[in-house]
């Protein structure tokens, strides 16, 4: 039975503390991503978790104020920023189906004529960043400005070491971009796009920052200043794609265990949305073989089980 019989905010802190204690006792945390050398040195025992209410009040535990590498979590924000500008024509260039393949897979692209399955695998995110860059002239800068304003943290920035490390080991993302360019699905020169994409992935932010920055999705598209970024329907669509595609080829298991729209990154962070109620961000750098944080998913699983807060 859920321990929070009401959804009173004050009840969040004890729930977070209980989860942190349980995680602390759990052996086996997975391994940090090693294909990006700058991430490989992270200690897998680090753990932080934050919950943000719709008004931006944040509760947290552990390393919840420690900045980490956001990586693919940023794909949610670039999707929202591009969708807000171009609307449904985006879907002529990227699909909305789970891929059932690893996040950096090339195989489906040839069968499906250079149209990636969804915006959250790397190929799809490259398309979204390309389109946002065409519209704004600075996709990564647009993303950073949005994250700074929604998190209320003007100090957020790119981690140059992570961006350089990814660029130096970016052959697979370069292959994805060139391959899609051969189908006419990329507008900008590939080196320009890759620079934008690697900077986007390198943003360093904490659980508190990301939980706050995600609240527009729990507020059905309304930003922290009360202006609207996405229509109610578009916010629903982004949440739906997070649920079905946000954790790659583990999205079915994530829905089964957590029951919330979520998005992971290989830095070990995961964000999740309880529409109309709150947002969450959890960080622990040890990953499973699909690139999702082991302790992060376990903590979200415990949160929805203990509170009963889920979309199901
Ligand atoms: N920057 C990483 C990459 O392109 C992002 C992947 C991820 O977080 N899943 O490989």
PDB file of C-alpha atoms and ligand atoms in Angstrom:
ATOM      1  CA  UNK A   1       0.000   0.000   0.000  1.00  0.00           C
ATOM      2  CA  UNK A   2       1.189   3.529  -0.778  1.00  0.00           C
ATOM      3  CA  UNK A   3       2.543   5.321   2.302  1.00  0.00           C
ATOM      4  CA  UNK A   4       1.364   8.744   1.060  1.00  0.00           C
ATOM      5  CA  UNK A   5      -2.375   8.588   1.365  1.00  0.00           C
ATOM      6  CA  UNK A   6      -2.592  12.277   0.461  1.00  0.00           C
ATOM      7  CA  UNK A   7      -0.306  14.030  -1.999  1.00  0.00           C
ATOM      8  CA  UNK A   8       0.709  16.581   0.646  1.00  0.00           C
ATOM      9  CA  UNK A   9       4.029  18.148  -0.346  1.00  0.00           C
ATOM     10  CA  UNK A  10       5.554  17.838   3.095  1.00  0.00           C
ATOM     11  CA  UNK A  11       5.413  14.091   2.719  1.00  0.00           C
ATOM     12  CA  UNK A  12       7.991  14.163  -0.113  1.00  0.00           C
ATOM     13  CA  UNK A  13      11.048  14.661   2.110  1.00  0.00           C
ATOM     14  CA  UNK A  14      10.602  11.528   4.253  1.00  0.00           C
ATOM     15  CA  UNK A  15       9.904   9.485   1.129  1.00  0.00           C
ATOM     16  CA  UNK A  16      13.141  10.718  -0.478  1.00  0.00           C
ATOM     17  CA  UNK A  17      15.097   9.942   2.690  1.00  0.00           C
ATOM     18  CA  UNK A  18      13.676   6.453   2.890  1.00  0.00           C
ATOM     19  CA  UNK A  19      14.556   5.800  -0.763  1.00  0.00           C
ATOM     20  CA  UNK A  20      18.133   7.081  -0.273  1.00  0.00           C
ATOM     21  CA  UNK A  21      18.587   4.722   2.704  1.00  0.00           C
ATOM     22  CA  UNK A  22      17.298   1.783   0.706  1.00  0.00           C
ATOM     23  CA  UNK A  23      19.547   2.618  -2.242  1.00  0.00           C
ATOM     24  CA  UNK A  24      22.549   2.988   0.066  1.00  0.00           C
ATOM     25  CA  UNK A  25      21.995  -0.589   1.273  1.00  0.00           C
ATOM     26  CA  UNK A  26      21.640  -1.967  -2.254  1.00  0.00           C
ATOM     27  CA  UNK A  27      24.776  -3.540  -3.731  1.00  0.00           C
ATOM     28  CA  UNK A  28      25.509  -3.326  -7.458  1.00  0.00           C
ATOM     29  CA  UNK A  29      25.243   0.036  -9.121  1.00  0.00           C
ATOM     30  CA  UNK A  30      26.269  -0.704 -12.710  1.00  0.00           C
ATOM     31  CA  UNK A  31      29.190   1.007 -14.431  1.00  0.00           C
ATOM     32  CA  UNK A  32      29.674   4.605 -15.553  1.00  0.00           C
ATOM     33  CA  UNK A  33      29.687   5.160 -19.327  1.00  0.00           C
ATOM     34  CA  UNK A  34      33.211   4.542 -20.574  1.00  0.00           C
ATOM     35  CA  UNK A  35      32.752   5.316 -24.261  1.00  0.00           C
ATOM     36  CA  UNK A  36      32.938   9.011 -23.305  1.00  0.00           C
ATOM     37  CA  UNK A  37      36.263   9.106 -21.388  1.00  0.00           C
ATOM     38  CA  UNK A  38      35.333  12.228 -19.396  1.00  0.00           C
ATOM     39  CA  UNK A  39      32.398  10.328 -17.813  1.00  0.00           C
ATOM     40  CA  UNK A  40      34.287   7.127 -17.005  1.00  0.00           C
ATOM     41  CA  UNK A  41      35.850   8.497 -13.808  1.00  0.00           C
ATOM     42  CA  UNK A  42      32.498   9.120 -12.011  1.00  0.00           C
ATOM     43  CA  UNK A  43      31.986   7.232  -8.739  1.00  0.00           C
ATOM     44  CA  UNK A  44      28.995   4.859  -9.176  1.00  0.00           C
ATOM     45  CA  UNK A  45      28.116   5.186  -5.462  1.00  0.00           C
ATOM     46  CA  UNK A  46      27.080   8.826  -5.902  1.00  0.00           C
ATOM     47  CA  UNK A  47      23.312   9.247  -5.559  1.00  0.00           C
ATOM     48  CA  UNK A  48      21.020  12.265  -5.539  1.00  0.00           C
ATOM     49  CA  UNK A  49      17.295  12.727  -6.003  1.00  0.00           C
ATOM     50  CA  UNK A  50      14.997  15.759  -6.163  1.00  0.00           C
ATOM     51  CA  UNK A  51      11.271  16.382  -6.490  1.00  0.00           C
ATOM     52  CA  UNK A  52       9.979  19.739  -7.751  1.00  0.00           C
ATOM     53  CA  UNK A  53       6.452  20.953  -7.207  1.00  0.00           C
ATOM     54  CA  UNK A  54       4.582  22.905  -9.864  1.00  0.00           C
ATOM     55  CA  UNK A  55       5.521  26.193  -8.153  1.00  0.00           C
ATOM     56  CA  UNK A  56       9.240  25.289  -8.281  1.00  0.00           C
ATOM     57  CA  UNK A  57       9.620  24.273  -4.605  1.00  0.00           C
ATOM     58  CA  UNK A  58      12.236  21.508  -4.554  1.00  0.00           C
ATOM     59  CA  UNK A  59      12.876  18.710  -2.061  1.00  0.00           C
ATOM     60  CA  UNK A  60      16.035  16.657  -2.273  1.00  0.00           C
ATOM     61  CA  UNK A  61      18.323  14.064  -0.781  1.00  0.00           C
ATOM     62  CA  UNK A  62      21.959  12.964  -1.189  1.00  0.00           C
ATOM     63  CA  UNK A  63      23.909  14.608  -4.037  1.00  0.00           C
ATOM     64  CA  UNK A  64      20.856  16.499  -5.283  1.00  0.00           C
ATOM     65  CA  UNK A  65      22.717  19.791  -5.650  1.00  0.00           C
ATOM     66  CA  UNK A  66      25.782  18.279  -7.351  1.00  0.00           C
ATOM     67  CA  UNK A  67      26.052  19.124 -11.090  1.00  0.00           C
ATOM     68  CA  UNK A  68      26.481  16.107 -13.381  1.00  0.00           C
ATOM     69  CA  UNK A  69      26.567  15.559 -17.143  1.00  0.00           C
ATOM     70  CA  UNK A  70      22.983  15.769 -18.401  1.00  0.00           C
ATOM     71  CA  UNK A  71      23.680  14.026 -21.746  1.00  0.00           C
ATOM     72  CA  UNK A  72      20.519  12.684 -23.408  1.00  0.00           C
ATOM     73  CA  UNK A  73      18.202  14.272 -20.849  1.00  0.00           C
ATOM     74  CA  UNK A  74      18.658  17.472 -22.875  1.00  0.00           C
ATOM     75  CA  UNK A  75      16.911  15.779 -25.819  1.00  0.00           C
ATOM     76  CA  UNK A  76      13.590  16.455 -24.060  1.00  0.00           C
ATOM     77  CA  UNK A  77      14.235  20.187 -23.968  1.00  0.00           C
ATOM     78  CA  UNK A  78      15.466  20.511 -27.556  1.00  0.00           C
ATOM     79  CA  UNK A  79      12.407  18.554 -28.683  1.00  0.00           C
ATOM     80  CA  UNK A  80      10.115  20.914 -26.783  1.00  0.00           C
ATOM     81  CA  UNK A  81      11.927  23.998 -28.122  1.00  0.00           C
ATOM     82  CA  UNK A  82      11.746  22.795 -31.715  1.00  0.00           C
ATOM     83  CA  UNK A  83       8.163  21.530 -31.506  1.00  0.00           C
ATOM     84  CA  UNK A  84       7.107  24.901 -30.106  1.00  0.00           C
ATOM     85  CA  UNK A  85       8.575  26.583 -33.192  1.00  0.00           C
ATOM     86  CA  UNK A  86       7.742  24.278 -36.063  1.00  0.00           C
ATOM     87  CA  UNK A  87       4.818  22.188 -34.842  1.00  0.00           C
ATOM     88  CA  UNK A  88       3.758  19.024 -36.636  1.00  0.00           C
ATOM     89  CA  UNK A  89       6.039  19.419 -39.682  1.00  0.00           C
ATOM     90  CA  UNK A  90       8.818  18.067 -37.406  1.00  0.00           C
ATOM     91  CA  UNK A  91       7.173  14.632 -37.679  1.00  0.00           C
ATOM     92  CA  UNK A  92       7.969  14.456 -41.396  1.00  0.00           C
ATOM     93  CA  UNK A  93      11.629  14.213 -40.368  1.00  0.00           C
ATOM     94  CA  UNK A  94      11.564  12.049 -37.229  1.00  0.00           C
ATOM     95  CA  UNK A  95       9.146   9.348 -36.049  1.00  0.00           C
ATOM     96  CA  UNK A  96       7.400   8.693 -32.749  1.00  0.00           C
ATOM     97  CA  UNK A  97       7.785   4.953 -32.287  1.00  0.00           C
ATOM     98  CA  UNK A  98      10.010   3.103 -29.821  1.00  0.00           C
ATOM     99  CA  UNK A  99      13.080   1.831 -31.654  1.00  0.00           C
ATOM    100  CA  UNK A 100      13.645  -1.359 -29.663  1.00  0.00           C
ATOM    101  CA  UNK A 101      17.330  -0.763 -30.445  1.00  0.00           C
ATOM    102  CA  UNK A 102      20.220   0.814 -28.519  1.00  0.00           C
ATOM    103  CA  UNK A 103      20.291   4.619 -28.415  1.00  0.00           C
ATOM    104  CA  UNK A 104      23.202   4.901 -30.837  1.00  0.00           C
ATOM    105  CA  UNK A 105      22.109   2.220 -33.301  1.00  0.00           C
ATOM    106  CA  UNK A 106      22.471   2.682 -37.059  1.00  0.00           C
ATOM    107  CA  UNK A 107      20.566  -0.345 -38.343  1.00  0.00           C
ATOM    108  CA  UNK A 108      17.007   0.996 -38.699  1.00  0.00           C
ATOM    109  CA  UNK A 109      18.102   4.145 -40.489  1.00  0.00           C
ATOM    110  CA  UNK A 110      18.783   2.457 -43.798  1.00  0.00           C
ATOM    111  CA  UNK A 111      15.572   0.420 -43.816  1.00  0.00           C
ATOM    112  CA  UNK A 112      13.610   3.553 -42.942  1.00  0.00           C
ATOM    113  CA  UNK A 113      15.227   5.924 -45.444  1.00  0.00           C
ATOM    114  CA  UNK A 114      17.120   8.144 -43.035  1.00  0.00           C
ATOM    115  CA  UNK A 115      14.069   8.964 -40.852  1.00  0.00           C
ATOM    116  CA  UNK A 116      14.948   8.077 -37.240  1.00  0.00           C
ATOM    117  CA  UNK A 117      12.372   6.198 -35.171  1.00  0.00           C
ATOM    118  CA  UNK A 118      12.001   8.853 -32.459  1.00  0.00           C
ATOM    119  CA  UNK A 119      13.555  12.088 -31.135  1.00  0.00           C
ATOM    120  CA  UNK A 120      15.238  10.432 -28.141  1.00  0.00           C
ATOM    121  CA  UNK A 121      17.625   8.026 -29.852  1.00  0.00           C
ATOM    122  CA  UNK A 122      20.788   9.790 -30.988  1.00  0.00           C
ATOM    123  CA  UNK A 123      19.792   9.861 -34.674  1.00  0.00           C
ATOM    124  CA  UNK A 124      16.449  11.486 -33.851  1.00  0.00           C
ATOM    125  CA  UNK A 125      18.039  13.992 -31.503  1.00  0.00           C
ATOM    126  CA  UNK A 126      20.530  14.964 -34.211  1.00  0.00           C
ATOM    127  CA  UNK A 127      17.594  15.724 -36.532  1.00  0.00           C
ATOM    128  CA  UNK A 128      15.837  17.807 -33.855  1.00  0.00           C
ATOM    129  CA  UNK A 129      19.016  19.752 -33.016  1.00  0.00           C
ATOM    130  CA  UNK A 130      19.624  20.352 -36.718  1.00  0.00           C
ATOM    131  CA  UNK A 131      16.135  21.762 -37.182  1.00  0.00           C
ATOM    132  CA  UNK A 132      16.335  23.896 -34.035  1.00  0.00           C
ATOM    133  CA  UNK A 133      19.713  25.202 -35.203  1.00  0.00           C
ATOM    134  CA  UNK A 134      18.267  26.174 -38.589  1.00  0.00           C
ATOM    135  CA  UNK A 135      15.465  28.065 -36.851  1.00  0.00           C
ATOM    136  CA  UNK A 136      17.513  29.799 -34.154  1.00  0.00           C
ATOM    137  CA  UNK A 137      21.108  29.940 -35.446  1.00  0.00           C
ATOM    138  CA  UNK A 138      22.261  28.615 -32.058  1.00  0.00           C
ATOM    139  CA  UNK A 139      20.485  25.461 -30.893  1.00  0.00           C
ATOM    140  CA  UNK A 140      22.809  24.807 -27.948  1.00  0.00           C
ATOM    141  CA  UNK A 141      22.605  28.445 -26.814  1.00  0.00           C
ATOM    142  CA  UNK A 142      18.809  28.338 -27.043  1.00  0.00           C
ATOM    143  CA  UNK A 143      18.772  25.176 -24.914  1.00  0.00           C
ATOM    144  CA  UNK A 144      21.104  26.663 -22.302  1.00  0.00           C
ATOM    145  CA  UNK A 145      19.045  29.867 -22.041  1.00  0.00           C
ATOM    146  CA  UNK A 146      15.890  27.806 -21.548  1.00  0.00           C
ATOM    147  CA  UNK A 147      17.466  25.585 -18.881  1.00  0.00           C
ATOM    148  CA  UNK A 148      18.876  28.591 -17.029  1.00  0.00           C
ATOM    149  CA  UNK A 149      15.564  30.359 -16.939  1.00  0.00           C
ATOM    150  CA  UNK A 150      13.403  27.323 -16.053  1.00  0.00           C
ATOM    151  CA  UNK A 151      15.811  26.056 -13.369  1.00  0.00           C
ATOM    152  CA  UNK A 152      16.301  29.548 -11.948  1.00  0.00           C
ATOM    153  CA  UNK A 153      20.054  28.860 -12.064  1.00  0.00           C
ATOM    154  CA  UNK A 154      21.899  31.385 -14.270  1.00  0.00           C
ATOM    155  CA  UNK A 155      25.200  29.589 -13.557  1.00  0.00           C
ATOM    156  CA  UNK A 156      24.323  26.516 -15.661  1.00  0.00           C
ATOM    157  CA  UNK A 157      26.808  25.989 -18.471  1.00  0.00           C
ATOM    158  CA  UNK A 158      28.453  23.626 -20.922  1.00  0.00           C
ATOM    159  CA  UNK A 159      31.231  21.359 -19.661  1.00  0.00           C
ATOM    160  CA  UNK A 160      33.974  21.969 -22.243  1.00  0.00           C
ATOM    161  CA  UNK A 161      35.937  18.879 -21.189  1.00  0.00           C
ATOM    162  CA  UNK A 162      32.936  16.589 -21.736  1.00  0.00           C
ATOM    163  CA  UNK A 163      32.100  18.233 -25.076  1.00  0.00           C
ATOM    164  CA  UNK A 164      35.717  17.849 -26.260  1.00  0.00           C
ATOM    165  CA  UNK A 165      35.837  14.240 -25.041  1.00  0.00           C
ATOM    166  CA  UNK A 166      32.666  13.376 -26.956  1.00  0.00           C
ATOM    167  CA  UNK A 167      33.856  15.149 -30.044  1.00  0.00           C
ATOM    168  CA  UNK A 168      37.153  13.222 -29.944  1.00  0.00           C
ATOM    169  CA  UNK A 169      35.244   9.919 -29.604  1.00  0.00           C
ATOM    170  CA  UNK A 170      32.232  10.869 -31.723  1.00  0.00           C
ATOM    171  CA  UNK A 171      32.702   8.626 -34.752  1.00  0.00           C
ATOM    172  CA  UNK A 172      29.354   6.907 -34.287  1.00  0.00           C
ATOM    173  CA  UNK A 173      27.345  10.118 -33.969  1.00  0.00           C
ATOM    174  CA  UNK A 174      29.243  11.474 -36.995  1.00  0.00           C
ATOM    175  CA  UNK A 175      28.273   8.332 -38.920  1.00  0.00           C
ATOM    176  CA  UNK A 176      24.599   8.790 -37.973  1.00  0.00           C
ATOM    177  CA  UNK A 177      24.646  12.433 -39.059  1.00  0.00           C
ATOM    178  CA  UNK A 178      26.405  11.786 -42.382  1.00  0.00           C
ATOM    179  CA  UNK A 179      24.107   8.879 -43.131  1.00  0.00           C
ATOM    180  CA  UNK A 180      20.981  10.989 -42.560  1.00  0.00           C
ATOM    181  CA  UNK A 181      22.525  13.837 -44.575  1.00  0.00           C
ATOM    182  CA  UNK A 182      22.800  11.398 -47.490  1.00  0.00           C
ATOM    183  CA  UNK A 183      18.990  11.091 -47.359  1.00  0.00           C
ATOM    184  CA  UNK A 184      18.569  14.877 -47.256  1.00  0.00           C
ATOM    185  CA  UNK A 185      17.336  14.786 -43.644  1.00  0.00           C
ATOM    186  CA  UNK A 186      20.024  17.152 -42.257  1.00  0.00           C
ATOM    187  CA  UNK A 187      20.142  20.865 -43.221  1.00  0.00           C
ATOM    188  CA  UNK A 188      23.340  22.101 -41.624  1.00  0.00           C
ATOM    189  CA  UNK A 189      26.925  21.020 -42.392  1.00  0.00           C
ATOM    190  CA  UNK A 190      27.570  17.872 -40.342  1.00  0.00           C
ATOM    191  CA  UNK A 191      30.549  19.335 -38.366  1.00  0.00           C
ATOM    192  CA  UNK A 192      28.373  22.315 -37.344  1.00  0.00           C
ATOM    193  CA  UNK A 193      25.570  19.979 -36.255  1.00  0.00           C
ATOM    194  CA  UNK A 194      27.924  17.715 -34.280  1.00  0.00           C
ATOM    195  CA  UNK A 195      29.415  20.682 -32.458  1.00  0.00           C
ATOM    196  CA  UNK A 196      25.901  21.795 -31.475  1.00  0.00           C
ATOM    197  CA  UNK A 197      24.907  18.281 -30.428  1.00  0.00           C
ATOM    198  CA  UNK A 198      28.003  17.615 -28.302  1.00  0.00           C
ATOM    199  CA  UNK A 199      27.670  20.966 -26.547  1.00  0.00           C
ATOM    200  CA  UNK A 200      23.995  20.223 -25.890  1.00  0.00           C
ATOM    201  CA  UNK A 201      24.898  16.848 -24.315  1.00  0.00           C
ATOM    202  CA  UNK A 202      27.657  18.444 -22.199  1.00  0.00           C
ATOM    203  CA  UNK A 203      25.383  20.744 -20.140  1.00  0.00           C
ATOM    204  CA  UNK A 204      26.166  20.227 -16.449  1.00  0.00           C
ATOM    205  CA  UNK A 205      23.194  20.536 -14.073  1.00  0.00           C
ATOM    206  CA  UNK A 206      22.049  19.113 -10.735  1.00  0.00           C
ATOM    207  CA  UNK A 207      18.956  17.090  -9.829  1.00  0.00           C
ATOM    208  CA  UNK A 208      17.466  20.285  -8.338  1.00  0.00           C
ATOM    209  CA  UNK A 209      18.118  22.222 -11.585  1.00  0.00           C
ATOM    210  CA  UNK A 210      16.673  19.525 -13.831  1.00  0.00           C
ATOM    211  CA  UNK A 211      13.634  18.756 -11.688  1.00  0.00           C
ATOM    212  CA  UNK A 212      12.761  22.473 -11.807  1.00  0.00           C
ATOM    213  CA  UNK A 213      13.528  22.831 -15.515  1.00  0.00           C
ATOM    214  CA  UNK A 214      11.158  19.948 -16.306  1.00  0.00           C
ATOM    215  CA  UNK A 215       8.136  21.402 -14.485  1.00  0.00           C
ATOM    216  CA  UNK A 216       6.745  22.955 -17.693  1.00  0.00           C
ATOM    217  CA  UNK A 217       5.831  19.400 -18.718  1.00  0.00           C
ATOM    218  CA  UNK A 218       3.953  18.800 -15.455  1.00  0.00           C
ATOM    219  CA  UNK A 219       2.224  22.193 -15.960  1.00  0.00           C
ATOM    220  CA  UNK A 220       0.944  21.048 -19.375  1.00  0.00           C
ATOM    221  CA  UNK A 221       3.300  23.316 -21.346  1.00  0.00           C
ATOM    222  CA  UNK A 222       3.387  26.451 -19.148  1.00  0.00           C
ATOM    223  CA  UNK A 223       6.839  27.899 -18.349  1.00  0.00           C
ATOM    224  CA  UNK A 224       7.907  29.115 -14.905  1.00  0.00           C
ATOM    225  CA  UNK A 225       7.090  32.750 -15.812  1.00  0.00           C
ATOM    226  CA  UNK A 226       3.514  31.791 -16.718  1.00  0.00           C
ATOM    227  CA  UNK A 227       4.023  32.011 -20.510  1.00  0.00           C
ATOM    228  CA  UNK A 228       3.162  29.019 -22.668  1.00  0.00           C
ATOM    229  CA  UNK A 229       5.911  27.075 -24.480  1.00  0.00           C
ATOM    230  CA  UNK A 230       3.826  24.125 -25.671  1.00  0.00           C
ATOM    231  CA  UNK A 231       0.113  23.727 -26.216  1.00  0.00           C
ATOM    232  CA  UNK A 232      -1.548  21.375 -23.763  1.00  0.00           C
ATOM    233  CA  UNK A 233      -1.731  18.815 -26.519  1.00  0.00           C
ATOM    234  CA  UNK A 234       1.986  19.171 -27.394  1.00  0.00           C
ATOM    235  CA  UNK A 235       2.949  18.763 -23.723  1.00  0.00           C
ATOM    236  CA  UNK A 236       0.902  15.564 -23.663  1.00  0.00           C
ATOM    237  CA  UNK A 237       2.709  14.412 -26.817  1.00  0.00           C
ATOM    238  CA  UNK A 238       6.189  15.050 -25.354  1.00  0.00           C
ATOM    239  CA  UNK A 239       5.239  13.205 -22.161  1.00  0.00           C
ATOM    240  CA  UNK A 240       3.905  10.299 -24.235  1.00  0.00           C
ATOM    241  CA  UNK A 241       7.133  10.041 -26.236  1.00  0.00           C
ATOM    242  CA  UNK A 242       9.119  10.099 -22.990  1.00  0.00           C
ATOM    243  CA  UNK A 243       7.036   7.202 -21.706  1.00  0.00           C
ATOM    244  CA  UNK A 244       7.395   5.117 -24.864  1.00  0.00           C
ATOM    245  CA  UNK A 245      10.920   6.066 -25.992  1.00  0.00           C
ATOM    246  CA  UNK A 246      12.712   7.918 -23.159  1.00  0.00           C
ATOM    247  CA  UNK A 247      14.763   4.983 -21.913  1.00  0.00           C
ATOM    248  CA  UNK A 248      15.533   3.430 -25.322  1.00  0.00           C
ATOM    249  CA  UNK A 249      15.192  -0.348 -25.577  1.00  0.00           C
ATOM    250  CA  UNK A 250      14.281  -0.477 -21.868  1.00  0.00           C
ATOM    251  CA  UNK A 251      11.227   1.809 -22.229  1.00  0.00           C
ATOM    252  CA  UNK A 252       8.790  -1.068 -21.705  1.00  0.00           C
ATOM    253  CA  UNK A 253      10.506  -2.120 -18.501  1.00  0.00           C
ATOM    254  CA  UNK A 254      10.712   1.507 -17.301  1.00  0.00           C
ATOM    255  CA  UNK A 255       6.956   1.949 -17.869  1.00  0.00           C
ATOM    256  CA  UNK A 256       6.323  -1.322 -16.034  1.00  0.00           C
ATOM    257  CA  UNK A 257       8.488  -0.424 -13.049  1.00  0.00           C
ATOM    258  CA  UNK A 258       8.098   3.353 -12.791  1.00  0.00           C
ATOM    259  CA  UNK A 259       4.879   4.181 -14.647  1.00  0.00           C
ATOM    260  CA  UNK A 260       5.884   7.744 -15.547  1.00  0.00           C
ATOM    261  CA  UNK A 261       7.153   9.614 -18.606  1.00  0.00           C
ATOM    262  CA  UNK A 262      10.934   9.594 -18.134  1.00  0.00           C
ATOM    263  CA  UNK A 263      14.189  10.381 -19.894  1.00  0.00           C
ATOM    264  CA  UNK A 264      17.625   9.070 -19.079  1.00  0.00           C
ATOM    265  CA  UNK A 265      21.149  10.126 -20.039  1.00  0.00           C
ATOM    266  CA  UNK A 266      24.446   8.255 -19.981  1.00  0.00           C
ATOM    267  CA  UNK A 267      25.719  10.663 -17.318  1.00  0.00           C
ATOM    268  CA  UNK A 268      23.457   8.648 -14.969  1.00  0.00           C
ATOM    269  CA  UNK A 269      20.602  11.137 -14.657  1.00  0.00           C
ATOM    270  CA  UNK A 270      16.911  10.377 -15.187  1.00  0.00           C
ATOM    271  CA  UNK A 271      14.051  12.904 -15.211  1.00  0.00           C
ATOM    272  CA  UNK A 272      10.398  11.937 -14.774  1.00  0.00           C
ATOM    273  CA  UNK A 273       7.066  13.764 -14.892  1.00  0.00           C
ATOM    274  CA  UNK A 274       3.916  13.319 -12.825  1.00  0.00           C
ATOM    275  CA  UNK A 275       1.586  15.431 -15.018  1.00  0.00           C
ATOM    276  CA  UNK A 276      -0.328  18.028 -13.028  1.00  0.00           C
ATOM    277  CA  UNK A 277       1.584  17.232  -9.832  1.00  0.00           C
ATOM    278  CA  UNK A 278       5.412  17.294  -9.766  1.00  0.00           C
ATOM    279  CA  UNK A 279       8.636  16.343 -11.529  1.00  0.00           C
ATOM    280  CA  UNK A 280      11.599  14.248 -10.423  1.00  0.00           C
ATOM    281  CA  UNK A 281      15.272  13.983 -11.200  1.00  0.00           C
ATOM    282  CA  UNK A 282      17.577  11.300  -9.906  1.00  0.00           C
ATOM    283  CA  UNK A 283      21.304  10.857 -10.509  1.00  0.00           C
ATOM    284  CA  UNK A 284      23.637   7.924  -9.983  1.00  0.00           C
ATOM    285  CA  UNK A 285      26.359   7.365 -12.593  1.00  0.00           C
ATOM    286  CA  UNK A 286      26.381   3.532 -12.702  1.00  0.00           C
ATOM    287  CA  UNK A 287      24.528   2.320 -15.815  1.00  0.00           C
ATOM    288  CA  UNK A 288      22.978  -0.938 -16.913  1.00  0.00           C
ATOM    289  CA  UNK A 289      23.778  -2.452 -20.298  1.00  0.00           C
ATOM    290  CA  UNK A 290      21.111  -0.308 -21.990  1.00  0.00           C
ATOM    291  CA  UNK A 291      22.617   2.952 -20.729  1.00  0.00           C
ATOM    292  CA  UNK A 292      20.127   3.724 -17.935  1.00  0.00           C
ATOM    293  CA  UNK A 293      21.126   4.493 -14.333  1.00  0.00           C
ATOM    294  CA  UNK A 294      20.690   1.359 -12.194  1.00  0.00           C
ATOM    295  CA  UNK A 295      20.081   3.175  -8.893  1.00  0.00           C
ATOM    296  CA  UNK A 296      18.186   5.961 -10.682  1.00  0.00           C
ATOM    297  CA  UNK A 297      15.548   3.655 -12.129  1.00  0.00           C
ATOM    298  CA  UNK A 298      15.356   1.706  -8.848  1.00  0.00           C
ATOM    299  CA  UNK A 299      14.765   4.965  -6.921  1.00  0.00           C
ATOM    300  CA  UNK A 300      11.989   6.090  -9.285  1.00  0.00           C
ATOM    301  CA  UNK A 301      10.432   2.639  -9.041  1.00  0.00           C
ATOM    302  CA  UNK A 302      10.397   3.015  -5.224  1.00  0.00           C
ATOM    303  CA  UNK A 303       9.036   6.572  -5.420  1.00  0.00           C
ATOM    304  CA  UNK A 304       5.991   5.657  -7.480  1.00  0.00           C
ATOM    305  CA  UNK A 305       5.393   2.527  -5.416  1.00  0.00           C
ATOM    306  CA  UNK A 306       5.613   4.379  -2.091  1.00  0.00           C
ATOM    307  CA  UNK A 307       3.591   7.430  -3.127  1.00  0.00           C
ATOM    308  CA  UNK A 308       1.137   5.940  -5.591  1.00  0.00           C
ATOM    309  CA  UNK A 309       1.983   8.871  -7.914  1.00  0.00           C
ATOM    310  CA  UNK A 310       2.024   7.452 -11.430  1.00  0.00           C
ATOM    311  CA  UNK A 311       0.138   7.953 -14.673  1.00  0.00           C
ATOM    312  CA  UNK A 312      -1.454   4.525 -14.198  1.00  0.00           C
TER     313      UNK A 312
HETATM  314  N1  LIG B   1      26.149  12.231 -25.731  1.00  0.00           N
HETATM  315  C1  LIG B   1      25.732  10.874 -25.728  1.00  0.00           C
HETATM  316  C2  LIG B   1      25.924  10.264 -27.091  1.00  0.00           C
HETATM  317  O1  LIG B   1      25.674  10.917 -28.050  1.00  0.00           O
HETATM  318  C3  LIG B   1      24.293  10.837 -25.310  1.00  0.00           C
HETATM  319  C4  LIG B   1      23.765   9.444 -25.195  1.00  0.00           C
HETATM  320  C5  LIG B   1      22.883   9.225 -24.019  1.00  0.00           C
HETATM  321  O2  LIG B   1      22.894   9.950 -23.023  1.00  0.00           O
HETATM  322  N2  LIG B   1      22.124   8.170 -24.079  1.00  0.00           N
HETATM  323  O3  LIG B   1      26.339   9.150 -27.232  1.00  0.00           O
END
